[in-house]
Every structure is written in structure tokens, then in C-alpha cells.
Coordinates of C-alpha atoms in Angstrom, one line a residue:
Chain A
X1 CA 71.7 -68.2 162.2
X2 CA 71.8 -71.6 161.0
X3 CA 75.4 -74.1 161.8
X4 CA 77.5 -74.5 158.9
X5 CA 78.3 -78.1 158.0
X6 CA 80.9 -77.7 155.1
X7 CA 82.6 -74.3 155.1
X8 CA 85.3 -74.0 151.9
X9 CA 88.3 -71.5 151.8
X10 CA 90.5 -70.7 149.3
X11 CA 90.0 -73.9 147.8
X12 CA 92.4 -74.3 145.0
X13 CA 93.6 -77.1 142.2
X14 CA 95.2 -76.9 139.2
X15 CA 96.1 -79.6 136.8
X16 CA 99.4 -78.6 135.1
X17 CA 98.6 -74.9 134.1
X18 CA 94.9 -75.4 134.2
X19 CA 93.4 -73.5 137.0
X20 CA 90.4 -75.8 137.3
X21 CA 89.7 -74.4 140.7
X22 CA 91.4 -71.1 142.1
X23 CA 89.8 -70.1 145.2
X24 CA 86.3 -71.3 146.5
X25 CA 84.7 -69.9 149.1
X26 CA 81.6 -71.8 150.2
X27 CA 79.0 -72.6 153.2
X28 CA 76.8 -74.8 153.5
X29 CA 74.5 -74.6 156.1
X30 CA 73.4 -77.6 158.1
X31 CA 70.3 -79.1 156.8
X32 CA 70.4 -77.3 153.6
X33 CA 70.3 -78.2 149.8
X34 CA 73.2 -76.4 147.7
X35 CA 73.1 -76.7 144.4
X36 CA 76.5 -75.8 142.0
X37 CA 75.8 -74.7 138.8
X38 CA 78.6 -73.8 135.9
X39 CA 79.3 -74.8 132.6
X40 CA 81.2 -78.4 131.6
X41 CA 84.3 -78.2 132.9
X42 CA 84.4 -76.1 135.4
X43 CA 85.6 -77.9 137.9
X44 CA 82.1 -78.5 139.6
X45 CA 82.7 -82.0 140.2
X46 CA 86.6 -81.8 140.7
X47 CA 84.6 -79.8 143.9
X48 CA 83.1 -82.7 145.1
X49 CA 85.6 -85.3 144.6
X50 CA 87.7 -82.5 146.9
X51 CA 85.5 -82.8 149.8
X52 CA 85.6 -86.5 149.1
X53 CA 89.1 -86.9 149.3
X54 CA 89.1 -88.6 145.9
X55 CA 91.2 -85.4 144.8
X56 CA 94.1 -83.8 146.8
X57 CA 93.1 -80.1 146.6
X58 CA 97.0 -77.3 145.8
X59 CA 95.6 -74.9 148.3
X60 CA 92.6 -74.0 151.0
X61 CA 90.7 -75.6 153.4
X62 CA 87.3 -77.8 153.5
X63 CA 85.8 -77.9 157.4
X64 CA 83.3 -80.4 158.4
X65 CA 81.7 -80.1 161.1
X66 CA 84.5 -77.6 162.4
X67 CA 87.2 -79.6 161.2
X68 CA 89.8 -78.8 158.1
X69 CA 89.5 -82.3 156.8
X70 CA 92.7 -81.6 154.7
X71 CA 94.5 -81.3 157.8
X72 CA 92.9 -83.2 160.4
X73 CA 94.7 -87.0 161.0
X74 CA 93.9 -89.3 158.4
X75 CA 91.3 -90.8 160.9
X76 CA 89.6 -88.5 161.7
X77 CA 89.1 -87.4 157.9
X78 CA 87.9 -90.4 157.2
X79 CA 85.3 -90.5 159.8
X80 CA 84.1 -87.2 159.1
X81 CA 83.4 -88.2 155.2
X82 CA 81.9 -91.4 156.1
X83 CA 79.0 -89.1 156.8
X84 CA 79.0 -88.5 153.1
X85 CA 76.7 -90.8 150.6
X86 CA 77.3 -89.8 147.1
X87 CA 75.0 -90.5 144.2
X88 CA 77.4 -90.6 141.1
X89 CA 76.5 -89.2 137.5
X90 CA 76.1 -92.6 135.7
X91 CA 75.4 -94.4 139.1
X92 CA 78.7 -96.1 139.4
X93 CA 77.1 -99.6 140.2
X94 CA 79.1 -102.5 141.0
X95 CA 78.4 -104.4 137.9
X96 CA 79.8 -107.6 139.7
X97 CA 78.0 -107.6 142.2
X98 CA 73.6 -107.8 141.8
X99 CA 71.7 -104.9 142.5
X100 CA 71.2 -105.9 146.7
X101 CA 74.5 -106.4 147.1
X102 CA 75.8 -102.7 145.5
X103 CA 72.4 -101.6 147.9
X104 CA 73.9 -103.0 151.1
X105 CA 77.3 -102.4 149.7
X106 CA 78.4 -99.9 153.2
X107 CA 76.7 -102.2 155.4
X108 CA 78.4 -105.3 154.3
X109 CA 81.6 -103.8 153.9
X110 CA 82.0 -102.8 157.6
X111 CA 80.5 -106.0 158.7
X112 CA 77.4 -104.7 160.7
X113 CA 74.8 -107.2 159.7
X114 CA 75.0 -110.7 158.2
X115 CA 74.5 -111.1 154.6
X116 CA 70.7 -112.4 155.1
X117 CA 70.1 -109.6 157.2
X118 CA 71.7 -106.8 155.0
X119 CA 69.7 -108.3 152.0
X120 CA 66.3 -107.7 153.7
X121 CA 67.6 -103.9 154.8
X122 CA 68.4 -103.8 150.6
X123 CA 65.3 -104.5 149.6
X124 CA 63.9 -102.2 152.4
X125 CA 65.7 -99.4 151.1
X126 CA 64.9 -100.4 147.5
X127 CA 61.5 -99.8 148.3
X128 CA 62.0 -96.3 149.4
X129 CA 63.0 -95.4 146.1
X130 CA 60.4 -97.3 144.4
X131 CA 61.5 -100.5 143.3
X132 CA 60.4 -103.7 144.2
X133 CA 61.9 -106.8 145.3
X134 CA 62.1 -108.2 142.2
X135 CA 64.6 -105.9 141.6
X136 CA 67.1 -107.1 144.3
X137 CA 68.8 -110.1 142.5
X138 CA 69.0 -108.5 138.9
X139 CA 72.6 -107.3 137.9
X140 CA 72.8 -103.5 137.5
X141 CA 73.6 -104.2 133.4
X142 CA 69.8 -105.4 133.5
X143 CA 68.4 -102.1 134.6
X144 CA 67.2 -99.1 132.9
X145 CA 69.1 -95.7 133.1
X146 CA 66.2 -94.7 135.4
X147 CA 66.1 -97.7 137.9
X148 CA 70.3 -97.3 137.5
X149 CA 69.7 -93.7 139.6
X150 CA 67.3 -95.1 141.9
X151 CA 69.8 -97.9 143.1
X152 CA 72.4 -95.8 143.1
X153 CA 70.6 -93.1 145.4
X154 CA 69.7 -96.3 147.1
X155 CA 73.1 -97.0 148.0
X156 CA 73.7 -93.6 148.8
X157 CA 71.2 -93.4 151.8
X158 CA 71.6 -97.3 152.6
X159 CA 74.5 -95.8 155.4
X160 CA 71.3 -93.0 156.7
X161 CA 74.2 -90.1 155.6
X162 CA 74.6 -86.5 157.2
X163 CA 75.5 -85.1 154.1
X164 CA 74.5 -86.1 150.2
X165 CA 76.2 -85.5 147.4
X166 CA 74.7 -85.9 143.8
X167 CA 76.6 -85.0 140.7
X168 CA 74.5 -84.4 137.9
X169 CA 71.7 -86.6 139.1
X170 CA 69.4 -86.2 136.4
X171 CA 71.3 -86.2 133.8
X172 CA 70.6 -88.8 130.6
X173 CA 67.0 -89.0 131.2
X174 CA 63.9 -88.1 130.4
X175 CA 61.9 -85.1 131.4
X176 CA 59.8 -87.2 133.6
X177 CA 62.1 -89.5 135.1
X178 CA 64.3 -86.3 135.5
X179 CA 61.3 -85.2 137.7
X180 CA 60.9 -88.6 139.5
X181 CA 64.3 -88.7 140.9
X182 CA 64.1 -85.0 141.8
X183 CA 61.2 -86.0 143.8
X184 CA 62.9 -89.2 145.7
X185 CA 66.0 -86.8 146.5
X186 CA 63.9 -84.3 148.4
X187 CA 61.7 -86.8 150.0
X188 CA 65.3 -88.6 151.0
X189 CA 66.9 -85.5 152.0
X190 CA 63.9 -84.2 154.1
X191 CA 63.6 -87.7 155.9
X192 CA 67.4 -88.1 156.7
X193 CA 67.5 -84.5 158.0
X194 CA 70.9 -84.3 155.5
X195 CA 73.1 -81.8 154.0
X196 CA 72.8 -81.5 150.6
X197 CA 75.0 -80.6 147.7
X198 CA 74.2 -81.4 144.2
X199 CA 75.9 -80.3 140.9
X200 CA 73.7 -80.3 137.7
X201 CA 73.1 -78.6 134.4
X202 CA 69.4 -79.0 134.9
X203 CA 67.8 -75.8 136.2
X204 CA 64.4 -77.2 136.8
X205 CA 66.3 -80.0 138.8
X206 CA 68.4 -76.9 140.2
X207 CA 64.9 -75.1 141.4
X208 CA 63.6 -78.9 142.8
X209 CA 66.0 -80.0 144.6
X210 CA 67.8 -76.8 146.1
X211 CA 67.3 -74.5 148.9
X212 CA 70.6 -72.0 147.7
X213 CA 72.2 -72.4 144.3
X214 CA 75.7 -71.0 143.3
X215 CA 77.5 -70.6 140.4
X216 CA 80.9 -71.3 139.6
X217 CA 82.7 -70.1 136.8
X218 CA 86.5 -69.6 136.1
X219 CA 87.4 -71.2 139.1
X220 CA 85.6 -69.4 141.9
X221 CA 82.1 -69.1 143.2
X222 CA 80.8 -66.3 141.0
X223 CA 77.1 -65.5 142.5
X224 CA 75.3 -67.2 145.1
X225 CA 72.2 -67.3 146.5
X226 CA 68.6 -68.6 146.9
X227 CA 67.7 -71.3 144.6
X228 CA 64.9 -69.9 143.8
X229 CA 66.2 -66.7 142.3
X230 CA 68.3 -68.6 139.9
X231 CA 66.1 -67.6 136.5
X232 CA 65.3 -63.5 137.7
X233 CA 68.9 -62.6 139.1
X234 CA 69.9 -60.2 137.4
X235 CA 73.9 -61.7 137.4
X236 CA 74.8 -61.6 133.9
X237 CA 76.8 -64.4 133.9
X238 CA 73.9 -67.1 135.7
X239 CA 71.2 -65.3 133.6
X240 CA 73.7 -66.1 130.4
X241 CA 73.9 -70.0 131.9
X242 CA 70.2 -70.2 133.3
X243 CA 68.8 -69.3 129.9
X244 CA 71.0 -70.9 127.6
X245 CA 71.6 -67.8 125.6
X246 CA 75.0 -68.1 123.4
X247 CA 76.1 -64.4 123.6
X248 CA 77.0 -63.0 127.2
X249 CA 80.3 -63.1 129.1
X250 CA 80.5 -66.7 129.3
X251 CA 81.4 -66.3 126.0
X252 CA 83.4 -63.7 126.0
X253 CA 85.1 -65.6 128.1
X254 CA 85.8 -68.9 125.9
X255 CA 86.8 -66.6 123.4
X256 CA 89.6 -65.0 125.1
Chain B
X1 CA 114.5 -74.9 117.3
X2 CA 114.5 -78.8 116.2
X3 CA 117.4 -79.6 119.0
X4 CA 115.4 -78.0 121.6
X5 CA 112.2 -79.8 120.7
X6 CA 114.6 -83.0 120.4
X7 CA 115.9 -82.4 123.7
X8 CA 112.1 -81.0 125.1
X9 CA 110.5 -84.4 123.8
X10 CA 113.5 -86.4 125.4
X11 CA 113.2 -84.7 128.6
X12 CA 109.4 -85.5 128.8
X13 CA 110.1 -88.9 127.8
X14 CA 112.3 -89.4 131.2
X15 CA 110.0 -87.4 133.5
X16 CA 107.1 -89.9 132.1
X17 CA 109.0 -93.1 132.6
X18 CA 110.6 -92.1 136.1
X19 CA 106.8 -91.1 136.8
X20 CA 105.6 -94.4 135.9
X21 CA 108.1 -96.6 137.7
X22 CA 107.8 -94.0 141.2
X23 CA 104.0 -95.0 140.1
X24 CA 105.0 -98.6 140.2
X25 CA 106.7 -98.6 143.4
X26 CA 104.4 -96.7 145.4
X27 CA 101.4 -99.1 144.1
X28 CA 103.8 -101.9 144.7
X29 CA 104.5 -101.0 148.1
X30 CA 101.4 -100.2 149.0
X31 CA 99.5 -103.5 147.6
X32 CA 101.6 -105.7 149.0
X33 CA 100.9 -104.0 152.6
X34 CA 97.4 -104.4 152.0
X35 CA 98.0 -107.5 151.4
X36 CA 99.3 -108.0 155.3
X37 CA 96.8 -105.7 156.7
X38 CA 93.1 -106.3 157.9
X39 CA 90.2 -106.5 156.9
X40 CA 90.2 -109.2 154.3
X41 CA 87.6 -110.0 151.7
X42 CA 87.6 -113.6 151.7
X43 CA 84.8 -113.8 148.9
X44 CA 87.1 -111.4 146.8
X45 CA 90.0 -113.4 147.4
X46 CA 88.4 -116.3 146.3
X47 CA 86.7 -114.9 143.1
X48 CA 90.0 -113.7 141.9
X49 CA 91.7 -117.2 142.6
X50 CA 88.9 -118.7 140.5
X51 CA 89.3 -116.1 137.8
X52 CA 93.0 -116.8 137.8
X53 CA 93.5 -120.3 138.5
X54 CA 90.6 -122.6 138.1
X55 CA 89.5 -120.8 134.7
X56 CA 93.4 -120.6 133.1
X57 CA 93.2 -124.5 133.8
X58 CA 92.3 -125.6 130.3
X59 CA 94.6 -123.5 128.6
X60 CA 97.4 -124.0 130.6
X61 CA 96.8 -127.8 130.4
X62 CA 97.0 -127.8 126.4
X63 CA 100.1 -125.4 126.3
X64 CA 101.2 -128.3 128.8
X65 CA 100.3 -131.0 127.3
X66 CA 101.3 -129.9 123.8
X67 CA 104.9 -128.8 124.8
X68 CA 105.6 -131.9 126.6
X69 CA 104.9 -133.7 123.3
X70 CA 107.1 -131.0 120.9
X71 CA 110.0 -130.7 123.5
X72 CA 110.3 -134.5 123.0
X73 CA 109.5 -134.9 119.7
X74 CA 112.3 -132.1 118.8
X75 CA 114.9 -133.7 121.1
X76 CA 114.2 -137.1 119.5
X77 CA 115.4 -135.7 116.4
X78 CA 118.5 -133.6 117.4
X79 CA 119.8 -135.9 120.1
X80 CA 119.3 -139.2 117.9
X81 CA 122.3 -137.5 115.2
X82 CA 124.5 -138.0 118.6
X83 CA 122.9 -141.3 119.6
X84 CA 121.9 -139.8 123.0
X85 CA 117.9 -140.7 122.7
X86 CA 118.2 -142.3 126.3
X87 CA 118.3 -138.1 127.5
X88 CA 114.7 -137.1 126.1
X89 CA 112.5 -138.3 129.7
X90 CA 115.6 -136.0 131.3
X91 CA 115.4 -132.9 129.1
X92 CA 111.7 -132.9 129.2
X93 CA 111.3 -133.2 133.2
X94 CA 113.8 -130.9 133.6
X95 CA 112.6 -128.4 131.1
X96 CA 109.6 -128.2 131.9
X97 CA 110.1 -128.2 136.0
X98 CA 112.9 -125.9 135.3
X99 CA 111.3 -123.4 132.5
X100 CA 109.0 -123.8 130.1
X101 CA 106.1 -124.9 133.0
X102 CA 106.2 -121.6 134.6
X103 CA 107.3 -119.7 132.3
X104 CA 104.6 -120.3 129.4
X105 CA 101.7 -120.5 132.3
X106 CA 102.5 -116.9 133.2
X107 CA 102.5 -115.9 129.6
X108 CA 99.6 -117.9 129.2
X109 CA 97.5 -116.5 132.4
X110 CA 98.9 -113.2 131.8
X111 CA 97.3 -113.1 128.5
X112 CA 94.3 -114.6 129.7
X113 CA 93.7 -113.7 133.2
X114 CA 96.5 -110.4 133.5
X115 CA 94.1 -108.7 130.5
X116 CA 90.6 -109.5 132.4
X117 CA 91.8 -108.0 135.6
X118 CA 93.3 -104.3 133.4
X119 CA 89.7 -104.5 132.0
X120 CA 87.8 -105.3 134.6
X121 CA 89.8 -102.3 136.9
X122 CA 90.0 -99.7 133.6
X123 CA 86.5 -100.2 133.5
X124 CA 85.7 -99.6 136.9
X125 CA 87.9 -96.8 137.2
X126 CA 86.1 -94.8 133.4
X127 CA 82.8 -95.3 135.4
X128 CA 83.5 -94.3 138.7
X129 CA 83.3 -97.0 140.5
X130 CA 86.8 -97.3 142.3
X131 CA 85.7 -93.7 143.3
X132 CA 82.4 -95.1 145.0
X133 CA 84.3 -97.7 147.0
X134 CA 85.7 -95.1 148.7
X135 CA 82.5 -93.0 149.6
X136 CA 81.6 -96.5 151.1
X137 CA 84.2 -96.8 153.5
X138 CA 85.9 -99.1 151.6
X139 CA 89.7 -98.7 150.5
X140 CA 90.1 -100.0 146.7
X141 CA 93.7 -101.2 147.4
X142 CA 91.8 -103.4 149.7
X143 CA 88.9 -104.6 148.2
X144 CA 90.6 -105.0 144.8
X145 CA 94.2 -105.2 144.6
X146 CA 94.9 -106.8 147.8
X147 CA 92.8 -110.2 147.0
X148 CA 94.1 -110.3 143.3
X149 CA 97.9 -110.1 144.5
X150 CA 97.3 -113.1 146.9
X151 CA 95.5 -114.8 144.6
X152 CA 98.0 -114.6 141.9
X153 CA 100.7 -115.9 144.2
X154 CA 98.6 -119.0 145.0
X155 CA 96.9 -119.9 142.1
X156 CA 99.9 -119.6 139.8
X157 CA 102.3 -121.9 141.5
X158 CA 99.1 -125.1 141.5
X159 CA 99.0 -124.0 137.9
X160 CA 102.6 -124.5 137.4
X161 CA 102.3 -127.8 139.3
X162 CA 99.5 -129.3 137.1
X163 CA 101.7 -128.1 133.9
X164 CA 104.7 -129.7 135.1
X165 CA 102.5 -133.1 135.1
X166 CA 100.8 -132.5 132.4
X167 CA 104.4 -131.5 130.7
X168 CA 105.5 -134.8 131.6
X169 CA 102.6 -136.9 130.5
X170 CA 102.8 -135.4 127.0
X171 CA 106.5 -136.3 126.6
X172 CA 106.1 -139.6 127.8
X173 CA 103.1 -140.0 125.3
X174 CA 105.2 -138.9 122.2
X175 CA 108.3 -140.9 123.7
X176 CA 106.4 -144.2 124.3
X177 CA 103.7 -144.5 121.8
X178 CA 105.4 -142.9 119.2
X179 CA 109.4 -143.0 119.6
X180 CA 109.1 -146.5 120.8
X181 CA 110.6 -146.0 123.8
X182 CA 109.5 -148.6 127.1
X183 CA 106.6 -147.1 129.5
X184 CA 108.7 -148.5 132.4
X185 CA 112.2 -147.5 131.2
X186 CA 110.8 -143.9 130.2
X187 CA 109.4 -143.3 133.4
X188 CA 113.0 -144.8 135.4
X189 CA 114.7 -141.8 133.3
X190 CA 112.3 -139.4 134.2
X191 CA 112.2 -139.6 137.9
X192 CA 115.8 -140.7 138.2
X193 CA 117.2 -137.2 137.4
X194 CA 114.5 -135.2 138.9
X195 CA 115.2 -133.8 142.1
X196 CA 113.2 -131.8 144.7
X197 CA 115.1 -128.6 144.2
X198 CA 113.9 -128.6 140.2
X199 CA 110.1 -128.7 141.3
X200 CA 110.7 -126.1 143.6
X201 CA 112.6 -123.5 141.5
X202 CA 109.7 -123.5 139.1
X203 CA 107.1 -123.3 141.9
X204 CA 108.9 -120.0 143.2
X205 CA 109.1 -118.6 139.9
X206 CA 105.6 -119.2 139.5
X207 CA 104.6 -117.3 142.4
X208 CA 106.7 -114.4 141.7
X209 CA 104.7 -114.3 137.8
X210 CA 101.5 -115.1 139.8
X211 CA 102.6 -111.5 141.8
X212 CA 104.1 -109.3 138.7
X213 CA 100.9 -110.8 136.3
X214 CA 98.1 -109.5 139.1
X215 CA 100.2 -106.7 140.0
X216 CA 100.4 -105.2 135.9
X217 CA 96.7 -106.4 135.3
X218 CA 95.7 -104.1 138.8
X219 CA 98.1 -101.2 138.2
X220 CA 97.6 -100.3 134.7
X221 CA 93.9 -101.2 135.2
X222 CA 93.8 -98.6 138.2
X223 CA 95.5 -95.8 136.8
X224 CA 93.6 -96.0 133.2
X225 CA 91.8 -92.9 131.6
X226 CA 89.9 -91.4 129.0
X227 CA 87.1 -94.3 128.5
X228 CA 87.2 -97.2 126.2
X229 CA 90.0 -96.4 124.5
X230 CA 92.6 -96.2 128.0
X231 CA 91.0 -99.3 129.0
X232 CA 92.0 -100.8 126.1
X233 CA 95.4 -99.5 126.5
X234 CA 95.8 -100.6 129.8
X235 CA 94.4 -103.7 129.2
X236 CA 97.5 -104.3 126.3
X237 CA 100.0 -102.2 128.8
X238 CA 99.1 -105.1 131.2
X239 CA 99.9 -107.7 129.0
X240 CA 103.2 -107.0 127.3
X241 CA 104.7 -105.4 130.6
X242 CA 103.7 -108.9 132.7
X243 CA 104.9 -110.6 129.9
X244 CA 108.2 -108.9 129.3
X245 CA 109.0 -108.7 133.0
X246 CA 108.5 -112.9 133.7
X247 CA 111.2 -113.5 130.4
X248 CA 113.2 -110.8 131.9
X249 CA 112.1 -112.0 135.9
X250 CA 113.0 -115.6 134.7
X251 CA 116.6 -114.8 133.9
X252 CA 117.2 -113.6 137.1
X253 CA 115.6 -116.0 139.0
X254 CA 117.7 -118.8 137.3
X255 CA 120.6 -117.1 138.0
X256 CA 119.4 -117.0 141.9
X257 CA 118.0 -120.6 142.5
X258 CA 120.9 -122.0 139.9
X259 CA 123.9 -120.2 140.3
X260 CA 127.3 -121.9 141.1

């Protein structure tokens, strides 16, 4: 049986009387991609930012690597999520800064490598997710939606992370350029030897990039499983979401 | 049912402003520690002090320049029904060390560079990007409030300094070329009833507006929401509070450094 890298338990968080989260159980094997699926709203990235440490969960526990991060010294927490490169919805560039710079970003700011040095290892990386040096000195406001992801997933494996996060990484483009980035997150992924979690909307993206897929929905994790099941399980409530069809519990639900 | 809601909305009202000051504090306290506290970003630091001081300059200078010349031109006319003309160089140095340097810089570099920093931070913090600091080991109180705190303290106070001369030289201006007053004999009053202690004053009040301006422009920049239209109210939030605070700030200090 295969290590688990993140385990979740009883996560919980509410904003005022909204339960946006109200008990998450979850593993995530090391080595693994999982991908989160649910409606907007659901909390799916307020999951994330909880592992993070952006958000302070109510209740529960997240282990990495063993260790409850929400309870571990403030240090160690830290050290345990600097394994974590996250690729952000909209990219979340540093649009002071030109597109090296937000690259090398990690590198520079714990002062590993001079600034000529962490340039070459910028354009390096660049490379990896297909964009040329030419690139490197352009601000992020001069780059397509497209090229945006790339430098952003860029940055996110600049720091060679154990675990990857990508929220809604294909979100905003096209078809193709949906499939491109699909492509340079696996091939990423597979070459770092990382954990992966993504949340998306995308079910093609869902079946690329992910090994196990779950689904959460009022709060908890309502069905997991393998990714590749996600469009012939017969879960009411994933086959409502994976199909797009307007009547089914999901409903039901909202209506309430 | 309308004294309850009366009473519901008043309650709310207090829970939100004792919310926003324990807000306050807690960003206060914890800037200024950054502040202390390694590492330091010395080409942030020195980005903000450009965006704050070397790119206020012109305006400053003009709001300078321009109130030297009024303050003297409005004293010539009320202190000449009392035949005390020979006081203009005196109220005019001492004004403008005293007040009107530092205190229409800050309103003038709050306006200017107190609204960049809300918008530059709102924006940031809409698009995620104070959130991706931290996935890079990087603490945001660090990277971006720290540097802009410091900066504010140093930049305002060579502002200040720079008004106060340029202050000066537009009194003298209206007093020599156009009052008819000597360059010599101008310049005798001036300097004869200035003393170390009214330079100074205004140099520490600028410092603390340089502080509250970065500090407004960085908190209400940080805690903004909901897209362009919480940027844009932190971005006005920054503004009036900084501005309200150094007339309210300036009070105070005056009582401080003047008191007898």
C-alpha cells in the first residue's frame, strides 16, 4: 500500500453561518494526482488555501508527511508547506516584477543563487514549459492568458516541489491550450516525482491530469475514486456534475 | 421591530469599528516588527522610497513653493492694517517649519503616493498574489509592508525638508520682488527667529505622517475584497483615514513638541 502524503480529517470552516467546509476526510497517496471536483462554491479552493495555511481551518486536522501541520510549531509548518508549489487560477504573477524574476521568484527570495545565476535557471525552467528566452524580460501584462499559465506553472516547479497544487488550471482558455497545459502538468508532475492535487471544472482536464478524482459537495467529500471512472460512476450526484445535466440532486439541493 | 433593528444595526456598527481598529493594531504591531526583523529587501525598500519620495517631489515643491508665496502675500495684507509688515519673513519660516511644510506634504503624498500603495496592494490581494508570496516562502508583511513603512518614515521627513526651503523661497520671492521688502533685510528676519527646535518639530511630524500615510495605503490595501470595486474603496479608505489622522496626529504632536 502506497504512503500517504496529505491525510485530511474532519476538516472543517465556516464563514459566519456558511458551512463552506464541514468535515473532509481525504488521502492522498504519495506520488499521486488528486483531482477535486464540485460545483462553484463549494469550498474546493477554500481546501487548498487550508493546506496552505492561507486559511485558518474551525476544526480537523491536515498531516504532511505525518505531521498535523495545524498543530505542529509554526516552523515546522512552514517547512513542511515549502514542499508545496501552487499554480493559481489566473496565475497570480508579480506584475512588478518581469516574467524571470516572478520565475526565480523562490530562489531569489531565500537567497540561494545570485541574481545572474537565478535568471539563467529562469529561463531554463521557462524552457521546460515551452517558452523561449525571449520571454524572460517581458512583464507578465505582455503575455497571453496561455503563456500567463505556463509562467505561472513555471514558478511553481522553479523550487523542484514534493507536492503541486493547481486550482482550476485550465480554466479561461481554449480547448487546445486547455490540452497544452494539461500536457506540461503531467510531464512536470511525472519528472518531479510530486504529489498532486488539482481542483477544476474541466472533466477532460479532470481525466488528463488525475490519477483519483473526488467530489466535494455540501461540504464533505461525497464520492471518491479513480479518475478514470469519473463519466461511468454511477454516483448520482458526480454523474449530475460530470454531465452537466440541470436536473439531479445537485439541484435539489440549491433549491432547498 | 424598528427599535430592535435600530439597536441590531447599532450593535453591528460597533462590532465593525472595534473590528477594524483590533485590525489596525494587530497590522500595526506586527508591521512595525517586521520592520526590525530580518531578512530585508533592500530593492523593495528602495522602490517604495522612490515611489514615495523622489516621485512626490514635484508636487510637493509647487504646494511649497506656492504657499510660501500666499502665506506672505495674506500676511502682507492683514498685518500691514497693524503696521507690523517687518513679521511676514517670521510668520512664514515659522509656518511653514512649524505646520503647513509637513502637514500639506502628508496630505499631498498621501493623496499621491498613500492611494498608489492601497492600489497597488488591493490589487495584488483580488488577484492572488499576496497569497502566492506565501507559497514562495515569502512573508507579505515582509516583502511588502515592511519596506513601505521604512520608506515612508525616511522619505517623508527629506520631503518636509525640501518644502520648508522651498516654503521659504516663495515667501521671500512675494516679499522682495513684490512687497518691496530688502533681499538682505528679508533674509536677517527669517533666520533671526528660526531656531533648531522649529526645523526639528516638523521633521518629526513628518516621519510620523511618512508612518500613518504607508501604514493606511498598506492596511486598507491588504485587507481589500471583492475585485475592482474594494480596491477602489480601499484605495479612497487610504486616503481620507491618512489624511484625517495627520490633521488629527498634527494636533497632538503640537501639543507634545510645544507644550508649556
Amino acid at each position: 500500500m502506497s504512503e500517504i502524503k496529505i491525510r485530511i480529517r474532519g476538516l472543517k470552516k465556516y464563514f459566519g453561518a456558511k458551512k463552506v467546509l464541514d468535515g473532509i476526510d481525504l488521502d492522498i497517496e504519495t506520488g499521486t494526482g488528486m483531482v477535486v471536483i464540485g460545483g462553484s462554491g463549494t469550498g474546493k479552493s477554500v481546501l487548498l488555501k487550508s493546506i496552505l495555511g492561507l486559511v485558518t481551518p474551525d476544526a480537523g486536522s491536515i498531516e504532511i508527511d505525518g505531521v498535523d501541520v495545524l498543530k505542529a510549531p509554526r516552523g515546522q509548518a512552514r517547512e513542511l508547506r515549502q514542499q508545496i508549489g501552487m499554480l493559481f487560477q489566473n496565475g497570480a504573477l508579480f506584475d512588478s516584477l518581469p516574467v524571470w524574476e516572478n520565475v526565480a521568484f523562490g530562489l531569489l527570495a531565500q537567497k540561494k543563487v545570485s541574481r545572474a545565476k537565478a535568471r539563467d535557471v529562469a529561463v531554463e525552467i521557462l524552457a521546460q514549459v515551452g517558452l523561449g528566452v525571449d520571454v524572460a524580460g517581458l512583464s507578465p501584462s505582455e503575455l497571453s492568458g496561455g503563456m500567463q499559465k505556463r509562467v505561472g506553472l513555471a514558478r511553481a516547479i522553479a523550487a523542484r516541489p514534493a507536492i503541486m497544487f493547481f486550482d482550476e488550471p485550465t480554466t479561461g482558455l481554449d480547448p487546445i491550450m486547455g490540452a497544452v497545459i494539461d500536457e506540461l502538468i503531467v510531464d512536470c508532475v511525472k519528472k518531479l516525482g510530486s504529489t498532486s492535487i488539482a481542483i477544476t471544472h474541466d472533466m477532460a482536464s479532470a481525466q488528463r491530469i488525475g490519477d483519483k478524482a473526488a467530489m466535494l459537495y455540501e461540504g464533505r467529500i461525497s464520492w471518491s475514486g479513480p479518475a478514470a471512472e469519473l463519466l461511468t460512476t454511477p454516483d448520482t450526484v458526480v454523474d449530475q456534475f460530470t454531465h452537466g445535466r440541470a436536473h439531479g440532486p445537485i439541484k435539489m439541493a440549491l433549491r432547498k | 421591530m424598528k427599535v430592535l433593528d435600530a439597536v441590531a444595526w447599532l450593535g453591528a456598527a460597533v462590532l465593525g469599528a472595534v473590528e477594524y481598529v483590533g485590525e489596525l493594531g494587530m497590522f500595526t504591531v506586527s508591521g512595525i516588527s517586521h520592520v526590525f526583523r530580518p531578512p530585508y529587501y533592500p530593492r523593495q525598500i528602495g522602490r517604495a522610497f522612490m515611489e514615495i519620495g523622489y516621485f512626490s517631489l514635484p508636487v510637493v515643491a509647487l504646494t511649497a513653493l506656492f504657499t510660501g508665496m500666499v502665506l506672505a502675500l495674506q500676511s502682507y495684507t492683514g498685518f500691514s492694517r497693524f503696521g507690523a509688515e517687518s513679521a511676514i519673513a517670521s510668520v512664514v519660516v515659522l509656518s511653514v517649519t512649524r505646520e503647513l511644510g509637513p502637514v500639506l506634504a502628508g496630505l499631498m503624498v498621501s493623496g499621491r503616493a498613500g492611494a498608489a500603495m492601497a492600489a497597488e496592494l488591493g490589487t495584488m490581494r483580488v488577484t492572488d498574489q499576496i497569497d502566492a508570496l506565501s507559497t514562495l516562502s515569502t512573508d507579505p508583511m515582509k516583502y511588502l509592508v515592511a519596506p513601505r513603512l521604512l520608506a515612508g518614515i525616511i522619505a517623508l521627513p527629506l520631503l518636509v525638508l525640501l518644502a520648508d526651503i522651498l516654503g521659504v523661497m516663495g515667501g521671500y520671492l512675494v516679499g522682495v520682488y513684490k512687497l518691496g521688502f530688502s533681499s538682505g533685510g528679508y533674509l536677517t528676519s527669517t533666520f533671526s527667529n528660526l531656531q533648531a527646535q522649529d526645523v526639528i518639530s516638523g521633521l518629526i511630524k513628518a516621519a510620523v505622517f511618512g508612518f500613518l500615510i504607508a501604514l493606511m495605503g498598506c492596511f486598507n490595501g491588504y485587507r481589500s475584497r471583492g475585485g475592482a470595486q474594494g480596491v477602489g474603496s480601499a484605495t479612497t479608505s487610504a486616503v481620507v483615514a491618512a489624511s484625517v489622522l495627520i490633521l488629527a496626529l498634527d494636533y497632538v504632536l503640537t501639543q507634545v513638541l510645544f507644550a508649556k
